[in-house]
Amino acid sequence: ARTLRQITIGEPCLIEVYMYRAMCHKELGEFDEALSLVDHLLALSPDDAVGYAFKADIYKAMGDDAREREMRDKVLAVDPDFKF
């Protein structure tokens, strides 16, 4: 994890590394850290439906149905043809 963090500090636009880090944090139950990383990705690319879909997946893992639905709605607002 430390190496991946160092890579993203050196290259803040490496979206794939941020996504991988966020997925790892989600799987470890470190939801706040995962959400923070996805928020960073969305700041870089606010019209990316994948970021909102990933955020919905994190909320689902947290058991937060209302926020999951909210993020799914954002996904469809950005990309109506998005397949979950």
Coordinates of N, CA, C and O in Angstrom, one line a residue:
A1 N 0.8 -1.2 0.0 CA 0.0 0.0 0.0 C 0.9 1.3 0.0 O 0.5 2.2 -0.7
R2 N 2.0 1.2 0.7 CA 2.8 2.4 0.8 C 3.4 2.7 -0.6 O 3.5 3.9 -1.0
T3 N 3.8 1.7 -1.3 CA 4.4 1.9 -2.6 C 3.3 2.5 -3.6 O 3.7 3.5 -4.3
L4 N 2.1 2.0 -3.5 CA 1.1 2.6 -4.4 C 0.8 4.0 -4.0 O 0.6 4.9 -4.9
R5 N 0.8 4.3 -2.7 CA 0.6 5.7 -2.3 C 1.7 6.6 -2.8 O 1.5 7.7 -3.3
Q6 N 2.9 6.1 -2.7 CA 4.1 6.9 -3.2 C 4.0 7.2 -4.7 O 4.3 8.3 -5.2
I7 N 3.5 6.2 -5.5 CA 3.3 6.3 -6.9 C 2.3 7.4 -7.2 O 2.5 8.3 -8.1
T8 N 1.2 7.4 -6.5 CA 0.1 8.4 -6.8 C 0.5 9.8 -6.3 O 0.1 10.8 -6.9
I9 N 1.4 9.9 -5.3 CA 1.9 11.2 -4.9 C 2.8 11.8 -6.0 O 2.7 12.9 -6.4
G10 N 3.6 10.9 -6.6 CA 4.5 11.4 -7.7 C 3.8 11.6 -9.0 O 4.2 12.5 -9.8
E11 N 2.7 10.9 -9.2 CA 1.9 11.0 -10.5 C 0.4 11.1 -10.1 O -0.3 10.1 -10.2
P12 N -0.1 12.3 -9.7 CA -1.4 12.4 -9.2 C -2.5 12.1 -10.2 O -3.7 12.0 -9.8
C13 N -2.2 11.9 -11.5 CA -3.2 11.6 -12.5 C -3.3 10.2 -12.9 O -4.0 9.8 -13.8
L14 N -2.6 9.3 -12.2 CA -2.7 7.9 -12.5 C -4.0 7.3 -11.9 O -4.0 6.7 -10.8
I15 N -5.0 7.4 -12.7 CA -6.4 7.1 -12.2 C -6.5 5.6 -11.9 O -7.1 5.2 -10.9
E16 N -5.8 4.7 -12.7 CA -5.9 3.3 -12.4 C -5.4 2.9 -11.0 O -5.9 2.0 -10.3
V17 N -4.3 3.6 -10.6 CA -3.7 3.3 -9.3 C -4.6 3.8 -8.2 O -4.8 3.1 -7.2
Y18 N -5.2 4.9 -8.4 CA -6.2 5.4 -7.4 C -7.3 4.4 -7.3 O -7.8 4.1 -6.2
M19 N -7.8 3.9 -8.4 CA -9.0 3.0 -8.4 C -8.6 1.7 -7.6 O -9.3 1.2 -6.8
Y20 N -7.4 1.2 -7.9 CA -6.9 0.0 -7.3 C -6.8 0.2 -5.8 O -7.2 -0.6 -5.0
R21 N -6.2 1.3 -5.4 CA -6.1 1.7 -4.0 C -7.5 1.7 -3.3 O -7.7 1.2 -2.2
A22 N -8.4 2.4 -4.0 CA -9.8 2.5 -3.4 C -10.4 1.1 -3.3 O -11.1 0.8 -2.3
M23 N -10.2 0.3 -4.3 CA -10.8 -1.1 -4.2 C -10.2 -1.9 -3.0 O -10.9 -2.6 -2.3
C24 N -8.9 -1.7 -2.8 CA -8.3 -2.4 -1.7 C -8.8 -1.9 -0.4 O -9.2 -2.7 0.5
H25 N -9.0 -0.6 -0.2 CA -9.5 -0.1 1.0 C -11.0 -0.5 1.2 O -11.4 -0.9 2.3
K26 N -11.7 -0.6 0.1 CA -13.1 -1.1 0.2 C -13.2 -2.5 0.7 O -13.9 -2.9 1.6
E27 N -12.3 -3.4 0.1 CA -12.3 -4.8 0.5 C -11.8 -5.0 2.0 O -12.2 -5.9 2.6
L28 N -11.0 -4.0 2.5 CA -10.5 -4.1 3.9 C -11.5 -3.5 4.8 O -11.3 -3.5 6.0
G29 N -12.6 -2.9 4.3 CA -13.6 -2.3 5.1 C -13.2 -0.9 5.6 O -13.9 -0.3 6.4
E30 N -12.3 -0.3 4.9 CA -11.8 1.0 5.2 C -12.5 2.0 4.2 O -12.0 2.6 3.3
F31 N -13.8 2.1 4.5 CA -14.7 2.8 3.6 C -14.4 4.3 3.5 O -14.5 4.9 2.4
D32 N -14.1 5.0 4.6 CA -13.8 6.4 4.5 C -12.6 6.7 3.6 O -12.6 7.6 2.8
E33 N -11.6 5.8 3.7 CA -10.4 6.0 2.8 C -10.8 5.7 1.4 O -10.3 6.5 0.4
A34 N -11.6 4.7 1.1 CA -12.0 4.4 -0.2 C -12.8 5.5 -0.8 O -12.6 5.9 -2.0
L35 N -13.7 6.1 -0.1 CA -14.5 7.2 -0.5 C -13.7 8.4 -0.8 O -13.9 9.1 -1.8
S36 N -12.7 8.6 0.0 CA -11.8 9.8 -0.2 C -11.1 9.7 -1.5 O -10.9 10.6 -2.3
L37 N -10.6 8.5 -1.8 CA -9.9 8.3 -3.1 C -10.8 8.4 -4.3 O -10.4 9.0 -5.3
V38 N -12.0 7.9 -4.2 CA -12.9 8.1 -5.3 C -13.3 9.5 -5.5 O -13.4 10.0 -6.6
D39 N -13.5 10.3 -4.4 CA -13.8 11.7 -4.5 C -12.6 12.4 -5.2 O -12.9 13.3 -6.0
H40 N -11.4 12.0 -4.9 CA -10.3 12.6 -5.7 C -10.4 12.3 -7.2 O -10.2 13.2 -8.0
L41 N -10.7 11.1 -7.5 CA -10.9 10.7 -8.9 C -12.0 11.6 -9.6 O -11.9 12.0 -10.7
L42 N -13.1 11.7 -8.8 CA -14.2 12.5 -9.4 C -13.9 14.0 -9.5 O -14.4 14.7 -10.4
A43 N -13.0 14.5 -8.7 CA -12.5 15.9 -8.8 C -11.7 16.0 -10.1 O -11.7 17.1 -10.7
L44 N -10.9 15.0 -10.4 CA -10.2 15.0 -11.7 C -11.0 14.9 -12.9 O -10.8 15.4 -14.0
S45 N -12.1 14.1 -12.8 CA -13.0 13.8 -13.9 C -14.4 13.7 -13.4 O -15.0 12.6 -13.3
P46 N -15.1 14.8 -13.2 CA -16.4 14.8 -12.6 C -17.5 14.2 -13.5 O -18.6 13.9 -13.0
D47 N -17.2 14.0 -14.8 CA -18.2 13.4 -15.7 C -18.0 12.0 -16.0 O -18.4 11.4 -17.0
D48 N -17.3 11.3 -15.1 CA -16.9 9.9 -15.3 C -17.9 9.0 -14.5 O -17.9 9.0 -13.3
A49 N -18.8 8.4 -15.2 CA -19.8 7.5 -14.6 C -19.2 6.4 -13.8 O -19.8 6.0 -12.8
V50 N -18.0 5.9 -14.2 CA -17.4 4.8 -13.4 C -17.1 5.2 -12.0 O -17.3 4.4 -11.1
G51 N -16.6 6.4 -11.8 CA -16.4 6.9 -10.4 C -17.6 6.9 -9.6 O -17.6 6.4 -8.4
Y52 N -18.7 7.3 -10.1 CA -20.0 7.3 -9.3 C -20.4 5.9 -9.1 O -21.0 5.6 -8.1
A53 N -20.2 5.0 -10.1 CA -20.6 3.6 -9.9 C -19.8 3.0 -8.8 O -20.3 2.2 -8.0
F54 N -18.5 3.3 -8.8 CA -17.7 2.7 -7.8 C -18.1 3.2 -6.4 O -18.1 2.5 -5.4
K55 N -18.4 4.5 -6.3 CA -18.9 5.1 -5.1 C -20.2 4.4 -4.6 O -20.4 4.1 -3.5
A56 N -21.1 4.1 -5.6 CA -22.3 3.4 -5.3 C -22.0 2.0 -4.7 O -22.6 1.5 -3.7
D57 N -21.0 1.3 -5.3 CA -20.5 0.0 -4.8 C -20.0 0.1 -3.4 O -20.3 -0.8 -2.5
I58 N -19.3 1.1 -3.0 CA -18.8 1.3 -1.7 C -19.9 1.5 -0.7 O -20.0 0.9 0.4
Y59 N -20.9 2.4 -1.1 CA -22.1 2.6 -0.2 C -22.9 1.3 0.0 O -23.4 1.0 1.0
K60 N -22.9 0.5 -1.1 CA -23.6 -0.8 -1.0 C -22.9 -1.7 0.1 O -23.5 -2.3 0.9
A61 N -21.6 -1.8 0.0 CA -20.8 -2.5 0.9 C -21.0 -2.0 2.4 O -20.9 -2.8 3.3
M62 N -21.2 -0.7 2.5 CA -21.4 -0.1 3.8 C -22.9 -0.4 4.3 O -23.2 -0.2 5.5
G63 N -23.7 -0.8 3.4 CA -25.2 -1.0 3.8 C -26.0 0.3 3.7 O -27.0 0.4 4.3
D64 N -25.5 1.3 3.1 CA -26.1 2.6 3.0 C -26.9 2.7 1.7 O -26.5 3.2 0.7
D65 N -28.1 2.1 1.7 CA -29.0 2.0 0.5 C -29.3 3.4 -0.1 O -29.4 3.5 -1.3
A66 N -29.6 4.3 0.7 CA -30.0 5.7 0.2 C -28.9 6.3 -0.6 O -29.1 6.8 -1.7
R67 N -27.7 6.3 -0.1 CA -26.6 6.9 -0.8 C -26.2 6.0 -2.0 O -25.8 6.6 -3.0
E68 N -26.4 4.7 -1.9 CA -26.1 3.9 -3.1 C -27.0 4.3 -4.2 O -26.6 4.5 -5.4
R69 N -28.3 4.4 -3.9 CA -29.3 4.8 -4.9 C -29.0 6.2 -5.5 O -29.1 6.5 -6.7
E70 N -28.5 7.1 -4.6 CA -28.2 8.5 -5.1 C -27.0 8.4 -6.1 O -27.1 9.1 -7.1
M71 N -26.0 7.6 -5.8 CA -24.9 7.5 -6.7 C -25.3 6.8 -8.0 O -24.8 7.2 -9.1
R72 N -26.2 5.8 -7.9 CA -26.7 5.2 -9.2 C -27.4 6.1 -10.0 O -27.3 6.1 -11.3
D73 N -28.2 7.0 -9.4 CA -28.9 8.1 -10.1 C -27.9 9.0 -10.8 O -28.1 9.4 -12.0
K74 N -26.8 9.3 -10.1 CA -25.7 10.2 -10.7 C -25.1 9.5 -11.9 O -24.8 10.1 -12.9
V75 N -24.8 8.2 -11.8 CA -24.3 7.4 -12.9 C -25.1 7.6 -14.1 O -24.7 7.9 -15.2
L76 N -26.4 7.3 -14.0 CA -27.4 7.4 -15.1 C -27.5 8.8 -15.6 O -27.8 9.0 -16.8
A77 N -27.4 9.8 -14.8 CA -27.4 11.2 -15.2 C -26.2 11.5 -16.1 O -26.4 12.2 -17.1
V78 N -25.1 10.9 -15.8 CA -23.9 11.2 -16.6 C -23.9 10.3 -17.8 O -23.5 10.7 -18.9
D79 N -24.3 9.0 -17.7 CA -24.3 8.1 -18.8 C -25.5 7.2 -18.8 O -25.6 6.2 -18.1
P80 N -26.6 7.6 -19.4 CA -27.9 6.9 -19.4 C -27.8 5.4 -19.8 O -28.6 4.6 -19.5
D81 N -26.7 5.1 -20.6 CA -26.6 3.8 -21.1 C -25.7 2.9 -20.3 O -25.4 1.7 -20.6
F82 N -25.2 3.4 -19.1 CA -24.3 2.7 -18.3 C -25.0 1.4 -17.8 O -26.1 1.3 -17.4
K83 N -24.2 0.3 -17.8 CA -24.7 -1.0 -17.4 C -24.0 -1.4 -16.1 O -22.8 -1.4 -16.0
F84 N -24.8 -1.6 -15.1 CA -24.3 -2.0 -13.7 C -24.0 -3.4 -13.7 O -24.6 -4.2 -14.2

